[in-house]
CSV table of C-alpha atoms in Angstrom, one decimal:
chain,number,residue,atom,x,y,z
A,10,GLN,CA,-0.8,186.8,77.8
A,11,GLN,CA,3.0,186.9,78.3
A,12,GLN,CA,4.2,190.4,77.5
A,13,VAL,CA,7.9,189.3,77.4
A,14,LYS,CA,8.9,185.9,75.9
A,15,GLN,CA,12.1,184.4,77.1
A,16,SER,CA,14.2,181.4,76.0
A,17,PRO,CA,15.7,179.0,76.7
A,18,GLN,CA,14.2,177.8,79.9
A,19,SER,CA,17.5,176.3,81.0
A,20,LEU,CA,21.0,176.5,79.7
A,21,ILE,CA,24.2,174.5,80.6
A,22,VAL,CA,27.6,175.8,79.5
A,23,GLN,CA,31.2,175.0,80.2
A,24,LYS,CA,33.3,177.5,82.1
A,25,GLY,CA,34.6,180.1,79.6
A,26,GLY,CA,31.6,179.6,77.3
A,27,ILE,CA,29.3,182.4,76.2
A,28,PRO,CA,25.7,181.7,77.2
A,29,ILE,CA,23.1,183.7,75.3
A,30,ILE,CA,19.5,184.3,76.6
A,31,ASN,CA,16.9,185.7,74.2
A,32,CYS,CA,13.8,187.8,74.8
A,33,ALA,CA,11.1,189.2,72.6
A,34,TYR,CA,8.3,191.7,73.2
A,35,GLU,CA,5.4,193.2,71.3
A,36,ASN,CA,4.5,196.5,73.1
A,37,THR,CA,6.5,199.3,71.5
A,38,ALA,CA,5.7,201.6,74.4
A,39,PHE,CA,8.3,199.8,76.5
A,40,ASP,CA,11.2,202.1,77.2
A,41,TYR,CA,13.5,200.3,79.6
A,42,PHE,CA,14.7,196.7,79.3
A,43,PRO,CA,16.4,195.4,82.5
A,44,TRP,CA,17.9,192.0,83.2
A,45,TYR,CA,17.7,190.6,86.7
A,46,GLN,CA,19.9,187.9,88.2
A,47,GLN,CA,18.6,185.6,91.0
A,48,PHE,CA,20.7,183.3,93.1
A,49,PRO,CA,19.0,180.5,95.1
A,50,GLY,CA,17.4,181.8,98.3
A,51,LYS,CA,17.7,185.4,97.2
A,52,GLY,CA,15.4,187.9,95.4
A,53,PRO,CA,16.2,189.1,91.9
A,54,ALA,CA,18.8,191.8,91.6
A,55,LEU,CA,19.2,194.3,88.8
A,56,LEU,CA,22.1,193.2,86.7
A,57,ILE,CA,22.1,195.5,83.6
A,58,ALA,CA,19.6,197.4,81.6
A,59,ILE,CA,19.2,199.1,78.3
A,60,ARG,CA,17.0,201.8,76.7
A,61,PRO,CA,15.8,201.3,73.1
A,62,ASP,CA,17.8,204.2,71.7
A,63,VAL,CA,21.0,202.1,71.8
A,64,SER,CA,21.8,198.8,70.2
A,65,GLU,CA,24.3,197.4,72.8
A,66,LYS,CA,25.3,197.9,76.4
A,67,LYS,CA,28.2,196.3,78.1
A,68,GLU,CA,29.0,196.1,81.8
A,69,GLY,CA,32.0,193.9,82.6
A,70,ARG,CA,31.4,190.5,81.2
A,71,PHE,CA,27.6,191.1,80.6
A,72,THR,CA,26.4,192.5,77.3
A,73,ILE,CA,22.9,193.4,76.2
A,74,SER,CA,22.2,193.4,72.4
A,75,PHE,CA,19.0,195.2,71.4
A,76,ASN,CA,17.2,195.0,68.1
A,77,LYS,CA,14.5,197.5,68.1
A,78,SER,CA,13.1,196.7,64.6
A,79,ALA,CA,12.8,193.0,65.5
A,80,LYS,CA,11.6,193.8,69.1
A,81,GLN,CA,14.2,191.4,70.5
A,82,PHE,CA,17.0,191.7,73.0
A,83,SER,CA,19.5,189.3,74.4
A,84,LEU,CA,22.0,188.9,77.2
A,85,HIS,CA,25.5,187.5,76.5
A,86,ILE,CA,27.8,186.5,79.3
A,87,MET,CA,31.4,186.5,78.2
A,88,ASP,CA,33.9,184.1,79.8
A,89,SER,CA,31.2,182.6,82.0
A,90,GLN,CA,32.2,181.4,85.4
A,91,PRO,CA,30.6,178.9,87.9
A,92,GLY,CA,29.6,181.9,90.0
A,93,ASP,CA,27.4,183.1,87.2
A,94,SER,CA,25.1,180.1,87.8
A,95,ALA,CA,21.8,181.6,88.6
A,96,THR,CA,18.3,182.3,87.1
A,97,TYR,CA,18.2,185.2,84.7
A,98,PHE,CA,15.0,187.2,84.0
A,99,CYS,CA,14.6,189.7,81.2
A,100,ALA,CA,12.0,192.3,81.6
A,101,ALA,CA,10.4,195.3,79.8
A,102,GLN,CA,9.1,198.4,81.5
A,103,THR,CA,7.2,201.6,80.7
A,104,GLY,CA,6.8,203.9,83.6
A,105,ALA,CA,7.5,203.1,87.2
A,106,ASN,CA,4.6,200.6,87.7
A,107,ASN,CA,4.6,198.7,84.5
A,108,LEU,CA,7.3,196.1,84.6
A,109,PHE,CA,6.8,192.8,82.9
A,110,PHE,CA,9.1,189.8,83.4
A,111,GLY,CA,10.0,186.9,81.2
A,112,THR,CA,9.7,183.4,82.6
A,113,GLY,CA,13.3,183.1,83.5
A,114,THR,CA,16.4,181.1,82.3
A,115,ARG,CA,18.2,178.8,84.7
A,116,LEU,CA,21.9,179.0,83.8
A,117,THR,CA,24.4,176.4,85.0
A,118,VAL,CA,28.1,176.9,84.3
A,119,ILE,CA,30.1,173.7,84.7
A,120,PRO,CA,33.7,174.1,86.0
B,29,ASP,CA,22.1,200.5,99.4
B,30,VAL,CA,18.4,200.2,99.5
B,31,LYS,CA,17.3,197.4,101.7
B,32,VAL,CA,14.0,195.6,101.4
B,33,THR,CA,13.3,193.2,104.2
B,34,GLN,CA,10.7,190.5,104.3
B,35,SER,CA,9.9,189.4,107.8
B,36,SER,CA,9.8,185.6,107.1
B,37,ARG,CA,11.9,183.4,104.9
B,38,TYR,CA,9.7,180.3,105.3
B,39,LEU,CA,6.1,180.0,106.4
B,40,VAL,CA,3.8,177.0,106.6
B,41,LYS,CA,0.1,177.7,107.0
B,42,ARG,CA,-3.1,175.7,107.0
B,43,THR,CA,-5.8,176.0,104.4
B,44,GLY,CA,-8.3,178.7,105.4
B,45,GLU,CA,-5.9,180.6,107.6
B,46,LYS,CA,-5.5,184.3,107.3
B,47,VAL,CA,-1.8,185.0,106.4
B,48,PHE,CA,0.1,188.2,106.7
B,49,LEU,CA,3.4,188.8,104.8
B,50,GLU,CA,5.3,191.8,105.8
B,51,CYS,CA,7.8,193.9,103.9
B,52,VAL,CA,9.8,196.9,105.0
B,53,GLN,CA,12.0,199.2,102.9
B,54,ASP,CA,14.5,201.7,104.3
B,55,MET,CA,15.0,204.2,101.5
B,56,ASP,CA,11.8,206.2,101.6
B,57,HIS,CA,10.6,204.8,98.2
B,58,GLU,CA,7.1,205.7,97.1
B,59,ASN,CA,6.4,202.6,95.1
B,60,MET,CA,6.2,199.1,96.6
B,61,PHE,CA,5.2,195.8,94.9
B,62,TRP,CA,4.2,192.3,95.7
B,63,TYR,CA,5.0,189.5,93.3
B,64,ARG,CA,4.7,185.8,93.3
B,65,GLN,CA,7.2,183.6,91.6
B,66,ASP,CA,6.4,180.1,90.3
B,67,PRO,CA,8.6,177.8,88.1
B,68,GLY,CA,7.9,178.4,84.5
B,69,LEU,CA,5.7,181.4,85.1
B,70,GLY,CA,8.3,184.0,86.1
B,71,LEU,CA,7.3,186.8,88.4
B,72,ARG,CA,3.7,187.9,88.4
B,73,LEU,CA,2.5,191.1,90.0
B,74,ILE,CA,-0.2,190.7,92.7
B,75,TYR,CA,-0.6,194.3,93.9
B,76,PHE,CA,1.4,197.5,94.0
B,77,SER,CA,1.2,200.8,96.0
B,78,TYR,CA,2.5,204.2,94.8
B,79,ASP,CA,1.8,206.0,98.1
B,80,VAL,CA,0.5,205.5,101.6
B,81,LYS,CA,-3.0,204.0,101.7
B,82,MET,CA,-2.9,203.8,97.9
B,83,LYS,CA,-3.0,200.5,96.1
B,84,GLU,CA,-3.6,199.1,92.6
B,85,LYS,CA,-4.3,195.6,91.5
B,86,GLY,CA,-1.7,193.8,89.5
B,87,ASP,CA,-2.2,190.8,87.2
B,88,ILE,CA,-3.3,188.2,89.8
B,89,PRO,CA,-5.0,190.0,92.7
B,90,GLU,CA,-7.6,187.3,93.4
B,91,GLY,CA,-7.4,185.9,96.9
B,92,TYR,CA,-5.1,188.7,98.1
B,93,SER,CA,-5.3,192.1,99.7
B,94,VAL,CA,-2.7,194.6,100.8
B,95,SER,CA,-2.2,197.3,103.3
B,96,ARG,CA,0.1,200.3,103.3
B,97,GLU,CA,-0.4,202.4,106.5
B,98,LYS,CA,3.1,203.7,106.5
B,99,LYS,CA,5.4,204.6,103.6
B,100,GLU,CA,8.1,202.0,104.6
B,101,ARG,CA,5.8,199.0,105.1
B,102,PHE,CA,3.7,197.1,102.6
B,103,SER,CA,1.8,194.0,103.8
B,104,LEU,CA,0.3,191.3,101.7
B,105,ILE,CA,-2.7,189.5,103.1
B,106,LEU,CA,-4.1,186.1,102.1
B,107,GLU,CA,-7.6,186.3,103.4
B,108,SER,CA,-8.2,182.5,103.4
B,109,ALA,CA,-5.1,180.6,102.3
B,110,SER,CA,-5.5,177.9,99.8
B,111,THR,CA,-3.0,175.3,98.5
B,112,ASN,CA,-2.8,177.0,95.1
B,113,GLN,CA,-1.2,180.0,96.9
B,114,THR,CA,1.8,177.9,97.8
B,115,SER,CA,4.6,179.9,96.2
B,116,MET,CA,7.6,182.2,96.6
B,117,TYR,CA,6.4,185.8,97.4
B,118,LEU,CA,8.7,188.7,96.6
B,119,CYS,CA,8.4,192.3,97.7
B,120,ALA,CA,10.1,195.1,95.8
B,121,SER,CA,10.4,198.9,96.0
B,122,LEU,CA,11.2,201.6,93.6
B,123,THR,CA,11.8,205.3,94.0
B,124,GLY,CA,9.1,207.5,92.4
B,125,THR,CA,11.5,210.1,91.2
B,126,GLY,CA,12.4,208.8,87.8
B,127,GLY,CA,14.1,205.6,88.8
B,128,TYR,CA,13.4,202.4,86.9
B,129,GLY,CA,15.3,199.6,88.7
B,130,TYR,CA,13.4,197.6,91.3
B,131,THR,CA,15.0,196.4,94.6
B,132,PHE,CA,13.7,193.1,95.8
B,133,GLY,CA,13.6,191.4,99.1
B,134,SER,CA,14.9,187.9,99.6
B,135,GLY,CA,11.4,186.4,99.4
B,136,THR,CA,9.1,184.4,101.6
B,137,ARG,CA,8.5,180.8,100.7
B,138,LEU,CA,4.9,180.1,101.7
B,139,THR,CA,3.5,176.5,101.9
B,140,VAL,CA,-0.2,176.1,102.5
B,141,VAL,CA,-1.1,172.6,103.6
């Protein structure tokens, strides 16, 4: 059973566009929602994260929107660049050893 | 920066072989993890360890075992490799003192033929 559902599976946008990746969860015990970015040949790297007591977090061009009542959260990439082309994983976590990943979204930003 | 190093980037092994995947972290982290990554399935937890000689099964432990004899090193063992274990294997570590962000290694792509 997938604890975190992620969509879309793949996404293609033009440079400057705003790709949006959506995730949903069921377990209300989750208290940390990170996003990981993975480039080909590399392991995932923590990109940005949010806790459920805030509705939005912004770091540079990356923004997480969080809707606690709907149990949904999303990643927005402003002014996307070809260098943002990567696979993005959302995740939900409770405690150090309970991290559940979504299935990933392969983003391609066309110049 | 925390560094998690996986000893091999690519491995090709034969069916039935015993396979060792090694992972070393350099920041004295208590928690270490082994995941496998498959297209369309995301990352799935195989095993994790929260201290030396301690281990816990993850979501898909069947066909795998682990060893943690030293704090910095966490090994994944495929007792008898099978073709359905062809995958990307990722090691990660996490501090036990309230941290939540995992640090991953670059992965080992294992092909079992």
